[in-house]
Amino acid sequence: MAKIFETHAHYDDDAFDGDRELLLESFSKNGIEKVVNIGANLSTSRATVELTKKYDFIYGTVGVHPSDIRELESEGAIEELETLGTMDKILAIGEIGLDYHYEDTDEFLQKKWFVRQMDLAKKLKLPIVVHSRDAAKDTMDIMEAEKARDIGGVVHCFSYGKEVARTFLDMGFYIGVGGVVTFKNGKKLKEVVEYAPLDKIVLETDAPYLAPEPYRGKRNSSLYIPHAAEVIADIKGISVDELYEITYSNAMKLYRL
Ligand code: NI
């Protein structure tokens, strides 16, 4: 059985409070070989560090998501993030980026802390996990200006079209693909998967969010990766096992393992 590398999940989320241990312990017999748990604010970054200590197969990232960015204005916050970023098994800074989806968005603060967290990644010599929604142009402009190509990383839960994908691929970034590729309205992402070179695609779930069909709307977990993998393998004209093998080695390179 091929090994699966889950590059983006949130197992600290309270959606898993009832069965976290049972679920995580079921992964190895289902081929889930490695999981990267993603921090999205200071408290989930701390929780991520704890998970990496508890489970051999769990690695982590620490960072503050654009929707929680205000907490980085507090004294000592960025210093704490730096300390967390130096811990064992912390592989990247993220998820960080821009999200203009909601009306009360503070674009100025989001940009400021996207840049500062990229600076932290440079300082710690770690790649970045980028979250970008409804903010393609600003994300690309800032990443160009900050020379993100020298940092490296992944644009997770890729939600833009081919043209935008080309810019990120040109910067050397990986494209994270998950459950959305199985959706009836996932045509744009299917086109991106078709366009992106196989050696630049990594598998992710964003669990507990974005469960694939036929579980759309339910709690997601890495156990559902095969549903997205089948669609991706089909688009690429390879077997699912080949896809697991290639994306495993891509993820090892992305996270420098
Ligand atoms: Ni996420």
PDB file of C-alpha atoms and ligand atoms in Angstrom:
ATOM      1  CA  MET A   1       0.000   0.000   0.000  1.00  0.00           C
ATOM      2  CA  ALA A   2       1.320   3.397  -0.972  1.00  0.00           C
ATOM      3  CA  LYS A   3       2.148   5.896   1.723  1.00  0.00           C
ATOM      4  CA  ILE A   4       0.138   9.110   1.959  1.00  0.00           C
ATOM      5  CA  PHE A   5       1.551  12.472   3.067  1.00  0.00           C
ATOM      6  CA  GLU A   6      -1.133  14.780   4.480  1.00  0.00           C
ATOM      7  CA  THR A   7       0.342  18.284   4.152  1.00  0.00           C
ATOM      8  CA  HIS A   8      -2.349  20.387   5.852  1.00  0.00           C
ATOM      9  CA  ALA A   9      -4.771  19.557   8.661  1.00  0.00           C
ATOM     10  CA  HIS A  10      -5.971  21.011  11.959  1.00  0.00           C
ATOM     11  CA  TYR A  11      -6.223  18.144  14.451  1.00  0.00           C
ATOM     12  CA  ASP A  12      -6.099  20.551  17.386  1.00  0.00           C
ATOM     13  CA  ASP A  13      -9.604  21.689  16.323  1.00  0.00           C
ATOM     14  CA  ASP A  14     -12.380  20.977  18.834  1.00  0.00           C
ATOM     15  CA  ALA A  15     -14.244  19.079  16.102  1.00  0.00           C
ATOM     16  CA  PHE A  16     -11.864  16.237  17.065  1.00  0.00           C
ATOM     17  CA  ASP A  17     -12.246  16.492  20.849  1.00  0.00           C
ATOM     18  CA  GLY A  18     -14.497  13.440  21.050  1.00  0.00           C
ATOM     19  CA  ASP A  19     -12.281  10.944  19.208  1.00  0.00           C
ATOM     20  CA  ARG A  20      -8.913  12.573  18.450  1.00  0.00           C
ATOM     21  CA  GLU A  21      -6.743   9.725  19.766  1.00  0.00           C
ATOM     22  CA  LEU A  22      -8.755   6.958  18.150  1.00  0.00           C
ATOM     23  CA  LEU A  23      -8.788   8.772  14.830  1.00  0.00           C
ATOM     24  CA  LEU A  24      -5.067   9.606  14.814  1.00  0.00           C
ATOM     25  CA  GLU A  25      -4.164   6.085  15.878  1.00  0.00           C
ATOM     26  CA  SER A  26      -6.130   4.687  12.929  1.00  0.00           C
ATOM     27  CA  PHE A  27      -4.008   6.563  10.394  1.00  0.00           C
ATOM     28  CA  SER A  28      -1.029   4.239   9.995  1.00  0.00           C
ATOM     29  CA  LYS A  29      -3.151   1.226   9.088  1.00  0.00           C
ATOM     30  CA  ASN A  30      -4.893   3.400   6.493  1.00  0.00           C
ATOM     31  CA  GLY A  31      -1.651   4.411   4.807  1.00  0.00           C
ATOM     32  CA  ILE A  32      -1.436   7.908   6.285  1.00  0.00           C
ATOM     33  CA  GLU A  33       2.298   8.012   6.915  1.00  0.00           C
ATOM     34  CA  LYS A  34       2.925  11.659   7.767  1.00  0.00           C
ATOM     35  CA  VAL A  35       0.680  14.549   8.818  1.00  0.00           C
ATOM     36  CA  VAL A  36       1.524  18.216   9.097  1.00  0.00           C
ATOM     37  CA  ASN A  37      -0.686  19.992  11.612  1.00  0.00           C
ATOM     38  CA  ILE A  38      -1.098  23.649  10.775  1.00  0.00           C
ATOM     39  CA  GLY A  39      -1.159  26.456  13.326  1.00  0.00           C
ATOM     40  CA  ALA A  40      -3.567  29.306  12.546  1.00  0.00           C
ATOM     41  CA  ASN A  41      -3.105  31.516  15.618  1.00  0.00           C
ATOM     42  CA  LEU A  42      -0.967  31.482  18.760  1.00  0.00           C
ATOM     43  CA  SER A  43      -3.117  29.038  20.682  1.00  0.00           C
ATOM     44  CA  THR A  44      -3.406  26.522  17.803  1.00  0.00           C
ATOM     45  CA  SER A  45       0.323  26.929  17.146  1.00  0.00           C
ATOM     46  CA  ARG A  46       0.997  25.963  20.779  1.00  0.00           C
ATOM     47  CA  ALA A  47      -1.424  23.044  20.420  1.00  0.00           C
ATOM     48  CA  THR A  48       0.386  21.998  17.243  1.00  0.00           C
ATOM     49  CA  VAL A  49       3.703  21.817  19.097  1.00  0.00           C
ATOM     50  CA  GLU A  50       2.025  19.591  21.700  1.00  0.00           C
ATOM     51  CA  LEU A  51       0.663  17.254  18.999  1.00  0.00           C
ATOM     52  CA  THR A  52       4.120  16.929  17.424  1.00  0.00           C
ATOM     53  CA  LYS A  53       5.478  15.844  20.794  1.00  0.00           C
ATOM     54  CA  LYS A  54       2.758  13.272  21.315  1.00  0.00           C
ATOM     55  CA  TYR A  55       2.770  11.562  17.907  1.00  0.00           C
ATOM     56  CA  ASP A  56       5.836  10.506  15.934  1.00  0.00           C
ATOM     57  CA  PHE A  57       4.108  10.891  12.580  1.00  0.00           C
ATOM     58  CA  ILE A  58       2.795  14.415  13.236  1.00  0.00           C
ATOM     59  CA  TYR A  59       4.861  17.439  12.229  1.00  0.00           C
ATOM     60  CA  GLY A  60       3.738  21.024  12.516  1.00  0.00           C
ATOM     61  CA  THR A  61       3.767  24.617  11.376  1.00  0.00           C
ATOM     62  CA  VAL A  62       3.234  27.765  13.434  1.00  0.00           C
ATOM     63  CA  GLY A  63       1.725  31.018  12.245  1.00  0.00           C
ATOM     64  CA  VAL A  64      -1.204  33.384  12.429  1.00  0.00           C
ATOM     65  CA  HIS A  65      -3.955  33.262   9.793  1.00  0.00           C
ATOM     66  CA  PRO A  66      -5.082  36.622   8.333  1.00  0.00           C
ATOM     67  CA  SER A  67      -8.433  36.437  10.140  1.00  0.00           C
ATOM     68  CA  ASP A  68      -6.705  36.209  13.542  1.00  0.00           C
ATOM     69  CA  ILE A  69      -4.017  38.747  12.733  1.00  0.00           C
ATOM     70  CA  ARG A  70      -4.988  41.293  15.406  1.00  0.00           C
ATOM     71  CA  GLU A  71      -3.473  39.110  18.117  1.00  0.00           C
ATOM     72  CA  LEU A  72      -0.015  39.766  16.667  1.00  0.00           C
ATOM     73  CA  GLU A  73      -0.430  43.425  17.678  1.00  0.00           C
ATOM     74  CA  SER A  74      -0.132  42.327  21.340  1.00  0.00           C
ATOM     75  CA  GLU A  75       3.196  42.753  23.044  1.00  0.00           C
ATOM     76  CA  GLY A  76       5.361  39.653  22.914  1.00  0.00           C
ATOM     77  CA  ALA A  77       3.183  37.840  20.369  1.00  0.00           C
ATOM     78  CA  ILE A  78       5.631  37.750  17.454  1.00  0.00           C
ATOM     79  CA  GLU A  79       8.427  36.804  19.866  1.00  0.00           C
ATOM     80  CA  GLU A  80       6.376  33.857  21.109  1.00  0.00           C
ATOM     81  CA  LEU A  81       5.729  32.788  17.520  1.00  0.00           C
ATOM     82  CA  GLU A  82       9.466  32.885  16.880  1.00  0.00           C
ATOM     83  CA  THR A  83      10.125  30.679  19.906  1.00  0.00           C
ATOM     84  CA  LEU A  84       7.488  28.198  18.731  1.00  0.00           C
ATOM     85  CA  GLY A  85       9.056  28.269  15.268  1.00  0.00           C
ATOM     86  CA  THR A  86      12.370  27.018  16.649  1.00  0.00           C
ATOM     87  CA  MET A  87      10.833  23.882  18.180  1.00  0.00           C
ATOM     88  CA  ASP A  88      11.681  20.402  16.969  1.00  0.00           C
ATOM     89  CA  LYS A  89       9.435  19.106  14.147  1.00  0.00           C
ATOM     90  CA  ILE A  90       8.142  22.581  13.290  1.00  0.00           C
ATOM     91  CA  LEU A  91       8.685  22.629   9.552  1.00  0.00           C
ATOM     92  CA  ALA A  92       7.244  25.925   8.304  1.00  0.00           C
ATOM     93  CA  ILE A  93       5.676  29.271   9.148  1.00  0.00           C
ATOM     94  CA  GLY A  94       1.963  29.202   8.378  1.00  0.00           C
ATOM     95  CA  GLU A  95      -0.703  29.436   7.670  1.00  0.00           C
ATOM     96  CA  ILE A  96      -0.108  33.069   6.812  1.00  0.00           C
ATOM     97  CA  GLY A  97      -1.387  35.276   4.022  1.00  0.00           C
ATOM     98  CA  LEU A  98      -4.325  37.411   2.966  1.00  0.00           C
ATOM     99  CA  ASP A  99      -8.065  36.782   3.129  1.00  0.00           C
ATOM    100  CA  TYR A 100     -10.331  39.547   1.842  1.00  0.00           C
ATOM    101  CA  HIS A 101     -13.437  37.368   1.863  1.00  0.00           C
ATOM    102  CA  TYR A 102     -15.162  39.094   4.762  1.00  0.00           C
ATOM    103  CA  GLU A 103     -16.352  42.691   4.760  1.00  0.00           C
ATOM    104  CA  ASP A 104     -14.673  43.757   7.982  1.00  0.00           C
ATOM    105  CA  THR A 105     -11.249  42.870   6.585  1.00  0.00           C
ATOM    106  CA  ASP A 106      -8.354  45.066   7.733  1.00  0.00           C
ATOM    107  CA  GLU A 107      -6.190  44.852   4.612  1.00  0.00           C
ATOM    108  CA  PHE A 108      -3.466  47.048   6.048  1.00  0.00           C
ATOM    109  CA  LEU A 109      -2.938  44.843   9.121  1.00  0.00           C
ATOM    110  CA  GLN A 110      -3.133  41.655   7.053  1.00  0.00           C
ATOM    111  CA  LYS A 111      -0.408  42.873   4.683  1.00  0.00           C
ATOM    112  CA  LYS A 112       1.775  44.115   7.529  1.00  0.00           C
ATOM    113  CA  TRP A 113       1.729  40.771   9.344  1.00  0.00           C
ATOM    114  CA  PHE A 114       2.006  38.700   6.179  1.00  0.00           C
ATOM    115  CA  VAL A 115       5.293  40.501   5.495  1.00  0.00           C
ATOM    116  CA  ARG A 116       6.488  40.254   9.117  1.00  0.00           C
ATOM    117  CA  GLN A 117       5.735  36.532   9.259  1.00  0.00           C
ATOM    118  CA  MET A 118       7.593  36.037   5.974  1.00  0.00           C
ATOM    119  CA  ASP A 119      10.505  37.859   7.609  1.00  0.00           C
ATOM    120  CA  LEU A 120      10.287  35.384  10.476  1.00  0.00           C
ATOM    121  CA  ALA A 121      10.398  32.493   7.987  1.00  0.00           C
ATOM    122  CA  LYS A 122      13.535  34.014   6.429  1.00  0.00           C
ATOM    123  CA  LYS A 123      15.130  34.402   9.851  1.00  0.00           C
ATOM    124  CA  LEU A 124      14.345  30.804  10.862  1.00  0.00           C
ATOM    125  CA  LYS A 125      15.131  29.488   7.350  1.00  0.00           C
ATOM    126  CA  LEU A 126      11.721  27.802   7.063  1.00  0.00           C
ATOM    127  CA  PRO A 127       9.327  27.642   4.106  1.00  0.00           C
ATOM    128  CA  ILE A 128       5.860  29.219   4.329  1.00  0.00           C
ATOM    129  CA  VAL A 129       2.313  27.846   4.112  1.00  0.00           C
ATOM    130  CA  VAL A 130       0.272  30.517   2.343  1.00  0.00           C
ATOM    131  CA  HIS A 131      -3.466  31.035   2.747  1.00  0.00           C
ATOM    132  CA  SER A 132      -4.887  33.365   0.080  1.00  0.00           C
ATOM    133  CA  ARG A 133      -8.558  33.964  -0.605  1.00  0.00           C
ATOM    134  CA  ASP A 134     -10.092  36.718  -2.733  1.00  0.00           C
ATOM    135  CA  ALA A 135      -6.716  38.448  -2.597  1.00  0.00           C
ATOM    136  CA  ALA A 136      -4.719  37.046  -5.525  1.00  0.00           C
ATOM    137  CA  LYS A 137      -3.143  40.273  -6.729  1.00  0.00           C
ATOM    138  CA  ASP A 138      -1.985  41.564  -3.343  1.00  0.00           C
ATOM    139  CA  THR A 139      -0.686  38.109  -2.401  1.00  0.00           C
ATOM    140  CA  MET A 140       1.380  37.856  -5.596  1.00  0.00           C
ATOM    141  CA  ASP A 141       2.632  41.447  -5.367  1.00  0.00           C
ATOM    142  CA  ILE A 142       3.754  41.073  -1.750  1.00  0.00           C
ATOM    143  CA  MET A 143       5.382  37.701  -2.400  1.00  0.00           C
ATOM    144  CA  GLU A 144       7.262  39.102  -5.404  1.00  0.00           C
ATOM    145  CA  ALA A 145       8.379  42.155  -3.410  1.00  0.00           C
ATOM    146  CA  GLU A 146       9.484  40.034  -0.459  1.00  0.00           C
ATOM    147  CA  LYS A 147      11.318  37.562  -2.711  1.00  0.00           C
ATOM    148  CA  ALA A 148       9.192  34.647  -1.551  1.00  0.00           C
ATOM    149  CA  ARG A 149      10.908  32.498  -4.187  1.00  0.00           C
ATOM    150  CA  ASP A 150      13.935  32.452  -1.871  1.00  0.00           C
ATOM    151  CA  ILE A 151      11.741  31.262   1.023  1.00  0.00           C
ATOM    152  CA  GLY A 152       9.715  28.586  -0.769  1.00  0.00           C
ATOM    153  CA  GLY A 153       6.564  26.853   0.384  1.00  0.00           C
ATOM    154  CA  VAL A 154       3.030  25.987  -0.614  1.00  0.00           C
ATOM    155  CA  VAL A 155      -0.114  27.870  -1.551  1.00  0.00           C
ATOM    156  CA  HIS A 156      -2.634  25.776   0.316  1.00  0.00           C
ATOM    157  CA  CYS A 157      -6.243  25.083  -0.668  1.00  0.00           C
ATOM    158  CA  PHE A 158      -5.567  26.681  -4.012  1.00  0.00           C
ATOM    159  CA  SER A 159      -8.665  28.664  -5.031  1.00  0.00           C
ATOM    160  CA  TYR A 160      -7.569  30.677  -8.072  1.00  0.00           C
ATOM    161  CA  GLY A 161      -7.329  29.926 -11.779  1.00  0.00           C
ATOM    162  CA  LYS A 162      -4.504  28.835 -14.071  1.00  0.00           C
ATOM    163  CA  GLU A 163      -3.055  32.304 -14.642  1.00  0.00           C
ATOM    164  CA  VAL A 164      -2.547  32.871 -10.935  1.00  0.00           C
ATOM    165  CA  ALA A 165      -1.249  29.326 -10.509  1.00  0.00           C
ATOM    166  CA  ARG A 166       1.425  30.061 -13.104  1.00  0.00           C
ATOM    167  CA  THR A 167       2.750  33.002 -11.046  1.00  0.00           C
ATOM    168  CA  PHE A 168       3.044  30.914  -7.879  1.00  0.00           C
ATOM    169  CA  LEU A 169       4.578  27.990  -9.762  1.00  0.00           C
ATOM    170  CA  ASP A 170       7.086  30.380 -11.345  1.00  0.00           C
ATOM    171  CA  MET A 171       8.064  31.426  -7.817  1.00  0.00           C
ATOM    172  CA  GLY A 172       8.789  27.752  -7.118  1.00  0.00           C
ATOM    173  CA  PHE A 173       5.770  27.220  -4.863  1.00  0.00           C
ATOM    174  CA  TYR A 174       3.814  24.007  -4.497  1.00  0.00           C
ATOM    175  CA  ILE A 175       0.037  23.917  -4.966  1.00  0.00           C
ATOM    176  CA  GLY A 176      -2.016  22.263  -2.191  1.00  0.00           C
ATOM    177  CA  VAL A 177      -5.046  20.347  -3.496  1.00  0.00           C
ATOM    178  CA  GLY A 178      -7.818  18.852  -1.370  1.00  0.00           C
ATOM    179  CA  GLY A 179     -11.504  18.018  -1.244  1.00  0.00           C
ATOM    180  CA  VAL A 180     -12.641  20.941  -3.403  1.00  0.00           C
ATOM    181  CA  VAL A 181     -11.374  19.076  -6.477  1.00  0.00           C
ATOM    182  CA  THR A 182     -14.241  16.575  -5.981  1.00  0.00           C
ATOM    183  CA  PHE A 183     -16.956  19.255  -5.911  1.00  0.00           C
ATOM    184  CA  LYS A 184     -19.345  19.739  -8.810  1.00  0.00           C
ATOM    185  CA  ASN A 185     -18.322  23.412  -8.831  1.00  0.00           C
ATOM    186  CA  GLY A 186     -14.621  22.500  -8.596  1.00  0.00           C
ATOM    187  CA  LYS A 187     -13.995  22.990 -12.327  1.00  0.00           C
ATOM    188  CA  LYS A 188     -11.477  25.809 -11.872  1.00  0.00           C
ATOM    189  CA  LEU A 189      -9.375  23.700  -9.497  1.00  0.00           C
ATOM    190  CA  LYS A 190      -9.546  20.724 -11.881  1.00  0.00           C
ATOM    191  CA  GLU A 191      -8.099  22.987 -14.598  1.00  0.00           C
ATOM    192  CA  VAL A 192      -5.296  24.031 -12.253  1.00  0.00           C
ATOM    193  CA  VAL A 193      -4.552  20.369 -11.482  1.00  0.00           C
ATOM    194  CA  GLU A 194      -4.427  19.639 -15.184  1.00  0.00           C
ATOM    195  CA  TYR A 195      -2.099  22.593 -15.747  1.00  0.00           C
ATOM    196  CA  ALA A 196       0.275  22.216 -12.791  1.00  0.00           C
ATOM    197  CA  PRO A 197       3.262  19.876 -13.192  1.00  0.00           C
ATOM    198  CA  LEU A 198       2.885  16.678 -11.140  1.00  0.00           C
ATOM    199  CA  ASP A 199       6.034  17.455  -9.197  1.00  0.00           C
ATOM    200  CA  LYS A 200       4.428  20.643  -7.836  1.00  0.00           C
ATOM    201  CA  ILE A 201       1.210  19.182  -6.406  1.00  0.00           C
ATOM    202  CA  VAL A 202       0.788  18.131  -2.770  1.00  0.00           C
ATOM    203  CA  LEU A 203      -2.210  16.492  -1.090  1.00  0.00           C
ATOM    204  CA  GLU A 204      -4.039  18.152   1.772  1.00  0.00           C
ATOM    205  CA  THR A 205      -7.406  18.096   3.507  1.00  0.00           C
ATOM    206  CA  ASP A 206      -7.658  21.270   5.638  1.00  0.00           C
ATOM    207  CA  ALA A 207      -9.505  18.934   8.052  1.00  0.00           C
ATOM    208  CA  PRO A 208     -11.930  19.433   9.753  1.00  0.00           C
ATOM    209  CA  TYR A 209     -12.981  21.675   6.831  1.00  0.00           C
ATOM    210  CA  LEU A 210     -13.681  21.023   3.138  1.00  0.00           C
ATOM    211  CA  ALA A 211     -14.587  17.332   3.189  1.00  0.00           C
ATOM    212  CA  PRO A 212     -14.675  15.816  -0.314  1.00  0.00           C
ATOM    213  CA  GLU A 213     -17.736  14.373  -2.007  1.00  0.00           C
ATOM    214  CA  PRO A 214     -19.627  12.304  -0.885  1.00  0.00           C
ATOM    215  CA  TYR A 215     -18.989  13.782   2.580  1.00  0.00           C
ATOM    216  CA  ARG A 216     -19.246  17.458   1.619  1.00  0.00           C
ATOM    217  CA  GLY A 217     -20.324  19.533   4.636  1.00  0.00           C
ATOM    218  CA  LYS A 218     -19.325  16.829   7.131  1.00  0.00           C
ATOM    219  CA  ARG A 219     -16.210  16.749   9.308  1.00  0.00           C
ATOM    220  CA  ASN A 220     -13.174  16.083   7.149  1.00  0.00           C
ATOM    221  CA  SER A 221     -10.139  13.942   8.033  1.00  0.00           C
ATOM    222  CA  SER A 222      -7.048  12.574   6.320  1.00  0.00           C
ATOM    223  CA  LEU A 223      -8.909   9.268   5.905  1.00  0.00           C
ATOM    224  CA  TYR A 224     -10.863  10.955   3.076  1.00  0.00           C
ATOM    225  CA  ILE A 225      -7.748  11.834   1.038  1.00  0.00           C
ATOM    226  CA  PRO A 226      -8.401   8.934  -1.392  1.00  0.00           C
ATOM    227  CA  HIS A 227     -11.571  10.656  -2.652  1.00  0.00           C
ATOM    228  CA  ALA A 228      -9.622  13.691  -3.849  1.00  0.00           C
ATOM    229  CA  ALA A 229      -6.662  11.551  -4.928  1.00  0.00           C
ATOM    230  CA  GLU A 230      -8.823   9.526  -7.311  1.00  0.00           C
ATOM    231  CA  VAL A 231      -9.976  12.684  -9.084  1.00  0.00           C
ATOM    232  CA  ILE A 232      -6.446  14.100  -9.321  1.00  0.00           C
ATOM    233  CA  ALA A 233      -4.952  10.811 -10.547  1.00  0.00           C
ATOM    234  CA  ASP A 234      -7.692  10.578 -13.153  1.00  0.00           C
ATOM    235  CA  ILE A 235      -6.978  14.105 -14.446  1.00  0.00           C
ATOM    236  CA  LYS A 236      -3.251  13.329 -14.602  1.00  0.00           C
ATOM    237  CA  GLY A 237      -3.783   9.924 -16.221  1.00  0.00           C
ATOM    238  CA  ILE A 238      -1.825   7.987 -13.598  1.00  0.00           C
ATOM    239  CA  SER A 239      -2.754   5.447 -10.939  1.00  0.00           C
ATOM    240  CA  VAL A 240      -3.673   6.563  -7.443  1.00  0.00           C
ATOM    241  CA  ASP A 241      -0.616   4.727  -6.066  1.00  0.00           C
ATOM    242  CA  GLU A 242       1.659   6.625  -8.441  1.00  0.00           C
ATOM    243  CA  LEU A 243       0.020   9.857  -7.309  1.00  0.00           C
ATOM    244  CA  TYR A 244       0.635   8.983  -3.643  1.00  0.00           C
ATOM    245  CA  GLU A 245       4.262   8.206  -4.391  1.00  0.00           C
ATOM    246  CA  ILE A 246       4.924  11.413  -6.322  1.00  0.00           C
ATOM    247  CA  THR A 247       3.050  13.696  -3.915  1.00  0.00           C
ATOM    248  CA  TYR A 248       4.802  12.038  -0.965  1.00  0.00           C
ATOM    249  CA  SER A 249       8.173  12.914  -2.386  1.00  0.00           C
ATOM    250  CA  ASN A 250       6.942  16.436  -3.275  1.00  0.00           C
ATOM    251  CA  ALA A 251       5.820  16.967   0.327  1.00  0.00           C
ATOM    252  CA  MET A 252       9.194  15.742   1.642  1.00  0.00           C
ATOM    253  CA  LYS A 253      10.875  18.379  -0.537  1.00  0.00           C
ATOM    254  CA  LEU A 254       8.381  21.108   0.348  1.00  0.00           C
ATOM    255  CA  TYR A 255       8.873  20.552   4.083  1.00  0.00           C
ATOM    256  CA  ARG A 256      12.593  19.692   3.694  1.00  0.00           C
ATOM    257  CA  LEU A 257      12.417  16.338   5.463  1.00  0.00           C
TER     258      LEU A 257
HETATM  259 NI    NI B   1      -5.969  25.467   7.048  1.00  0.00          NI
END
